[in-house]
Short mmCIF file of C-alpha atoms in Angstrom, two decimals:
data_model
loop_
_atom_site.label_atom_id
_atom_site.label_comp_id
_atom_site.label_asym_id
_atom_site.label_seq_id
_atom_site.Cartn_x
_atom_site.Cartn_y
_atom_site.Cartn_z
CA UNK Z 1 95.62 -214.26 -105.77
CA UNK Z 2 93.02 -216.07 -104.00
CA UNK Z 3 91.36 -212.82 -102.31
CA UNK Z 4 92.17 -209.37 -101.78
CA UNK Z 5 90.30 -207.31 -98.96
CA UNK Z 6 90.90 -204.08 -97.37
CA UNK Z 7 91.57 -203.03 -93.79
CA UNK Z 8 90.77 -199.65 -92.75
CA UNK Z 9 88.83 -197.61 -89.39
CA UNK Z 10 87.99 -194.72 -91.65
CA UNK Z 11 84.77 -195.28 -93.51
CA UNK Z 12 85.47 -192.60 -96.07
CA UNK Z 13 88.45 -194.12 -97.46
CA UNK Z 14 86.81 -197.49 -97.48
CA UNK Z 15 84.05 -195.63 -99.79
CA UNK Z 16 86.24 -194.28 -102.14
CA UNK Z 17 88.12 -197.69 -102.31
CA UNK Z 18 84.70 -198.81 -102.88
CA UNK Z 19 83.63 -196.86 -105.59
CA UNK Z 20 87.24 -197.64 -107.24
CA UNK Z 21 87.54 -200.83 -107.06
CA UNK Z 22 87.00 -201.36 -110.80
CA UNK Z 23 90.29 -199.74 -111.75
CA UNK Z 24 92.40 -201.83 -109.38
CA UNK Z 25 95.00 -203.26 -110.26
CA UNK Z 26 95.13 -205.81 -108.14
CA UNK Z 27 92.29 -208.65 -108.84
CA UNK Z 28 91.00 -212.15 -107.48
CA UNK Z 29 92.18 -214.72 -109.33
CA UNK Z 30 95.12 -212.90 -111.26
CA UNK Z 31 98.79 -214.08 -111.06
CA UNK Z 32 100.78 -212.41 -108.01
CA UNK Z 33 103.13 -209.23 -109.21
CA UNK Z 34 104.82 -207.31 -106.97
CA UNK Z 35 104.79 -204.36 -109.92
CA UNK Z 36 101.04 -204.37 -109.52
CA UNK Z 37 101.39 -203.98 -105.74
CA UNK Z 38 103.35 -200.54 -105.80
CA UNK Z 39 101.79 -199.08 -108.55
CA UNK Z 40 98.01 -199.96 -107.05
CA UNK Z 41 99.52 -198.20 -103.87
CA UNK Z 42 100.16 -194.82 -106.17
CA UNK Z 43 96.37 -195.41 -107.73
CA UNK Z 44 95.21 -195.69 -104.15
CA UNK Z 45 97.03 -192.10 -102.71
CA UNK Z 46 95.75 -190.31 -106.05
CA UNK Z 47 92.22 -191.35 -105.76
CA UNK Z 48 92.55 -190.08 -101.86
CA UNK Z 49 94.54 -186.75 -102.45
CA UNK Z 50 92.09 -185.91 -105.65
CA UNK Z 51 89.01 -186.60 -102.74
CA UNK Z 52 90.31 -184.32 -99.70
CA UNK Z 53 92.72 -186.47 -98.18
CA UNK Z 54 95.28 -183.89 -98.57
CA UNK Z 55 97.90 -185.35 -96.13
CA UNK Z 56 97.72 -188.44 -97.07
CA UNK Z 57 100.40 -190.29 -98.33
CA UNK Z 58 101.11 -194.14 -99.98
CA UNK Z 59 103.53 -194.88 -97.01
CA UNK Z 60 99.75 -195.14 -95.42
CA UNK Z 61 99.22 -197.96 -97.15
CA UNK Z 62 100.68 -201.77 -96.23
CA UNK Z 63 100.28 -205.13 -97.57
CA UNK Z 64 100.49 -208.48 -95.96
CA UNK Z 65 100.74 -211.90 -98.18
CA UNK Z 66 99.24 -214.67 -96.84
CA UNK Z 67 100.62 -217.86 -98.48
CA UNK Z 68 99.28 -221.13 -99.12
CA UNK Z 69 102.40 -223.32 -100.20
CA UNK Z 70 100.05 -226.32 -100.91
CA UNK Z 71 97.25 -224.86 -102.84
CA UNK Z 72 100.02 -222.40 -104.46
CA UNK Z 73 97.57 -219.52 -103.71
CA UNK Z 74 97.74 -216.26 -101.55
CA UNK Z 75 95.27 -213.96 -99.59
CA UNK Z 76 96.52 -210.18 -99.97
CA UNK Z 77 95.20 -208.07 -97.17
CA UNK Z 78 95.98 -204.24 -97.83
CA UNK Z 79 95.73 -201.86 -94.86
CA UNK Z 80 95.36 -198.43 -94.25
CA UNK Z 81 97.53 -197.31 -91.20
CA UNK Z 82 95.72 -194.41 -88.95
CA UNK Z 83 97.79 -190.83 -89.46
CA UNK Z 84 100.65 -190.37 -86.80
CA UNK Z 85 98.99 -186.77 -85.96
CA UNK Z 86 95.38 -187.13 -85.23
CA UNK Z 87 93.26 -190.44 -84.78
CA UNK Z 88 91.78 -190.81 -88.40
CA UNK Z 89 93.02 -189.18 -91.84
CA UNK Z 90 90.48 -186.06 -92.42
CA UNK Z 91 89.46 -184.56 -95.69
CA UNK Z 92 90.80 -180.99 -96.07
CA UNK Z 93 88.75 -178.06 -97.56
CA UNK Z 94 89.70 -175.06 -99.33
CA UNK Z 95 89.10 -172.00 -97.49
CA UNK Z 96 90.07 -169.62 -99.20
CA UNK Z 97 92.42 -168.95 -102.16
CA UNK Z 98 95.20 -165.88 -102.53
CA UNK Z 99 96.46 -164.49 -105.78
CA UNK Z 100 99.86 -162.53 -105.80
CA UNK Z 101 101.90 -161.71 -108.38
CA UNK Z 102 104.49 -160.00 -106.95
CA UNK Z 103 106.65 -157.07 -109.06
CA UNK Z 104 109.81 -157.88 -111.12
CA UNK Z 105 112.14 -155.01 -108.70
CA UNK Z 106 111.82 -152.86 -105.52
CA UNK Z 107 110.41 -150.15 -108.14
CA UNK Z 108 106.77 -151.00 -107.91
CA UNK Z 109 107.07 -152.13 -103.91
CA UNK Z 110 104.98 -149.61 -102.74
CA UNK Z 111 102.38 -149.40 -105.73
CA UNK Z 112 99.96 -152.52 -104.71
CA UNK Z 113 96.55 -153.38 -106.13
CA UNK Z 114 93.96 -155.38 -104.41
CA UNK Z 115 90.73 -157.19 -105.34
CA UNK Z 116 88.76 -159.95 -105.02
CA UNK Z 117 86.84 -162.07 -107.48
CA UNK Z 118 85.18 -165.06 -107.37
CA UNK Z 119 86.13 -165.42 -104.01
CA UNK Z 120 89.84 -165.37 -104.98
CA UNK Z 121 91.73 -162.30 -103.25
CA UNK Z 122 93.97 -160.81 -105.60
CA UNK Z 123 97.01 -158.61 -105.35
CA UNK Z 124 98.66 -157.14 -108.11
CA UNK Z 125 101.83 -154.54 -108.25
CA UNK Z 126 100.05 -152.68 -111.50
CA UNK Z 127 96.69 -152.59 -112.76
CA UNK Z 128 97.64 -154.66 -116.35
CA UNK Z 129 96.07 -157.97 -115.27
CA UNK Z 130 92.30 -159.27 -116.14
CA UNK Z 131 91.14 -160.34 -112.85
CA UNK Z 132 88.57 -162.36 -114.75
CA UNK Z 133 90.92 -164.23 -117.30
CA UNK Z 134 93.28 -165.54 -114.17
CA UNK Z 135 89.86 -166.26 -112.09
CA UNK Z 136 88.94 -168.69 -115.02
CA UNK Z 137 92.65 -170.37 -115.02
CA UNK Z 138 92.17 -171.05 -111.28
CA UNK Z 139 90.42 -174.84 -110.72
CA UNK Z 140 90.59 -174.92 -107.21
CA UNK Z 141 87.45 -173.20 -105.49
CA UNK Z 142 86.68 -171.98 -101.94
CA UNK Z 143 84.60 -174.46 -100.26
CA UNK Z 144 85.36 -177.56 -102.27
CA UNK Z 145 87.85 -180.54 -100.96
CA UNK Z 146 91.35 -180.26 -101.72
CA UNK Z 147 92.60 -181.96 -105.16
CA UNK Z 148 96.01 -182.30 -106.05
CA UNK Z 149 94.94 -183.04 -109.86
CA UNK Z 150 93.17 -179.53 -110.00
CA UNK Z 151 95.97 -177.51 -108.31
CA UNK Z 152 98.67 -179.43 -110.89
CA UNK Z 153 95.92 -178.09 -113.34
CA UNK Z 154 95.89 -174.57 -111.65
CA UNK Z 155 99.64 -174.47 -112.40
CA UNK Z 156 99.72 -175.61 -116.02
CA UNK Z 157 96.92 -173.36 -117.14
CA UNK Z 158 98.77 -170.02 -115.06
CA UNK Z 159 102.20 -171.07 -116.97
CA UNK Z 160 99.97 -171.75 -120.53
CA UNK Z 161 99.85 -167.74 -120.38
CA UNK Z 162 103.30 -166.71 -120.82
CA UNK Z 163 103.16 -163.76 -118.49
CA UNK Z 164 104.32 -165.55 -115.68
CA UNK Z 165 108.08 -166.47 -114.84
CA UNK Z 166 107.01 -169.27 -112.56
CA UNK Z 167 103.95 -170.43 -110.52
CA UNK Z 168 104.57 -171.83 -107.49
CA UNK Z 169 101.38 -172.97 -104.96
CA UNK Z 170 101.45 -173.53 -101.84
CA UNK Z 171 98.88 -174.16 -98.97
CA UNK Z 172 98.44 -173.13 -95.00
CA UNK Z 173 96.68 -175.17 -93.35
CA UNK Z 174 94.78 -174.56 -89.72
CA UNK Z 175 92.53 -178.04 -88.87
CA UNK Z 176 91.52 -179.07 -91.39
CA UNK Z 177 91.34 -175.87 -93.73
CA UNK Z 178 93.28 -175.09 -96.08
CA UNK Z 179 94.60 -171.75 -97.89
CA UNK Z 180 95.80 -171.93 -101.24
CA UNK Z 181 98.60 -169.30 -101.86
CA UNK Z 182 99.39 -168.74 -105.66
CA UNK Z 183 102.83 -166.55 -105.91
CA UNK Z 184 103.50 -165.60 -109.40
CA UNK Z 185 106.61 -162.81 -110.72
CA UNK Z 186 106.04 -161.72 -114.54
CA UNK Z 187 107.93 -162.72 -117.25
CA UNK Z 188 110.26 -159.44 -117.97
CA UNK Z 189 109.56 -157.98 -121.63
CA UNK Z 190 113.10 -158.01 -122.43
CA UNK Z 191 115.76 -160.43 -120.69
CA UNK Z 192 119.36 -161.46 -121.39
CA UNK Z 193 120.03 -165.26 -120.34
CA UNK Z 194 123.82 -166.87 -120.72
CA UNK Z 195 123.86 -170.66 -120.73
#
C-alpha cells in the first residue's frame, strides 16, 4: 500500500477517523489484504455507532484500489457515502429511557407501578423491584450520544440478574432523538420446560 486516505463531507466522521487512526488496520507501506479491508470496515462502523452515529452502517463505507502495475504498488482511497435519508449521517442522542417489566399473566394487568429515577421512567406490575439496583445496571443515560457497546452492556448486566426471562431493547426515534425502550418479563419461580 503506497497511501491510504479518506473521503468523506461530514467533518465529524473524519474526526473520529482521525482520532482512530492508530488502530487501523489498514497502514502505508503494509502488504495489500483484502481480510484487512472488511474487517477495518467493521472497526470503522463500531467506532461510529459507539460515537452517535446510530444509523450508520459499514455498507457506508467503499473502497477504491488504485493500481500501479509497474511500481507494483497501490493507492487505497476509502469513502464514506452520504445516508440515502437526509444529506449527512447525524449523531443521535438519547432522550429519554423507559423501563417495563411487564407481568408473567393477565393476573397482575391491572395492578401497575410507576416511577422514575435517574431520569429512567419505570413501570413495574408489583412493587418487588429496587428501582435503584436496575438504575445502576442501565449504561445508557438521557442526554448522552447513542452507543451500541453500552446498550449490548445494558443487556448483559439486566440478564447477569437472573430475574429476568429476557431483555430485549429497542429504540424510537423522532430526528435525531432517540428513546430507549427496555421490555423485560420475570423469570417464573417455578417452571416446567420439555426439550
Amino acid at each position: 500500500l503506497d497511501s491510504v486516505f479518506t473521503r468523506s463531507d461530514n467533518t465529524e466522521i473524519l474526526k473520529f477517523l482521525e482520532q482512530t487512526s492508530r488502530n487501523s488496520l489498514i497502514k502505508q507501506g503494509e502488504t495489500y489484504n483484502q481480510d484487512n479491508i472488511g474487517a477495518e470496515r467493521n472497526r470503522i462502523e463500531e467506532v461510529l455507532k459507539n460515537n452517535g452515529f446510530f444509523m450508520f452502517s459499514k455498507s457506508y463505507i467503499n473502497y477504491i484500489a488504485y493500481q500501479d502495475t509497474s511500481a507494483k504498488t497501490i493507492r487505497l482511497e476509502q469513502v464514506i457515502q452520504k445516508p440515502t435519508f437526509s444529506e449527512k449521517h447525524e449523531v443521535y442522542t438519547i432522550d429519554s429511557i423507559t423501563f417495563r417489566i411487564n407481568p408473567p399473566n393477565d393476573e397482575y394487568a391491572d395492578r401497575r407501578i410507576q416511577s422514575r429515577y435517574h431520569g429512567i421512567d419505570l413501570s413495574f406490575y408489583q412493587d418487588r423491584y429496587s428501582a435503584k439496583i436496575l438504575a445502576s445496571r442501565i449504561q445508557l443515560q438521557e442526554g448522552s450520544s447513542y452507543s451500541r457497546t453500552k446498550a449490548i452492556e445494558t443487556q448483559r448486566l439486566l440478564n447477569n440478574l437472573d430475574l429476568f426471562r429476557f431483555v430485549n431493547i429497542t429504540f424510537d426515534t423522532l430526528g435525531t432523538s432517540l428513546t430507549a425502550n427496555i421490555f423485560t418479563q420475570p423469570n417464573q419461580k417455578y417452571q416446567l420446560t420439555i426439550s
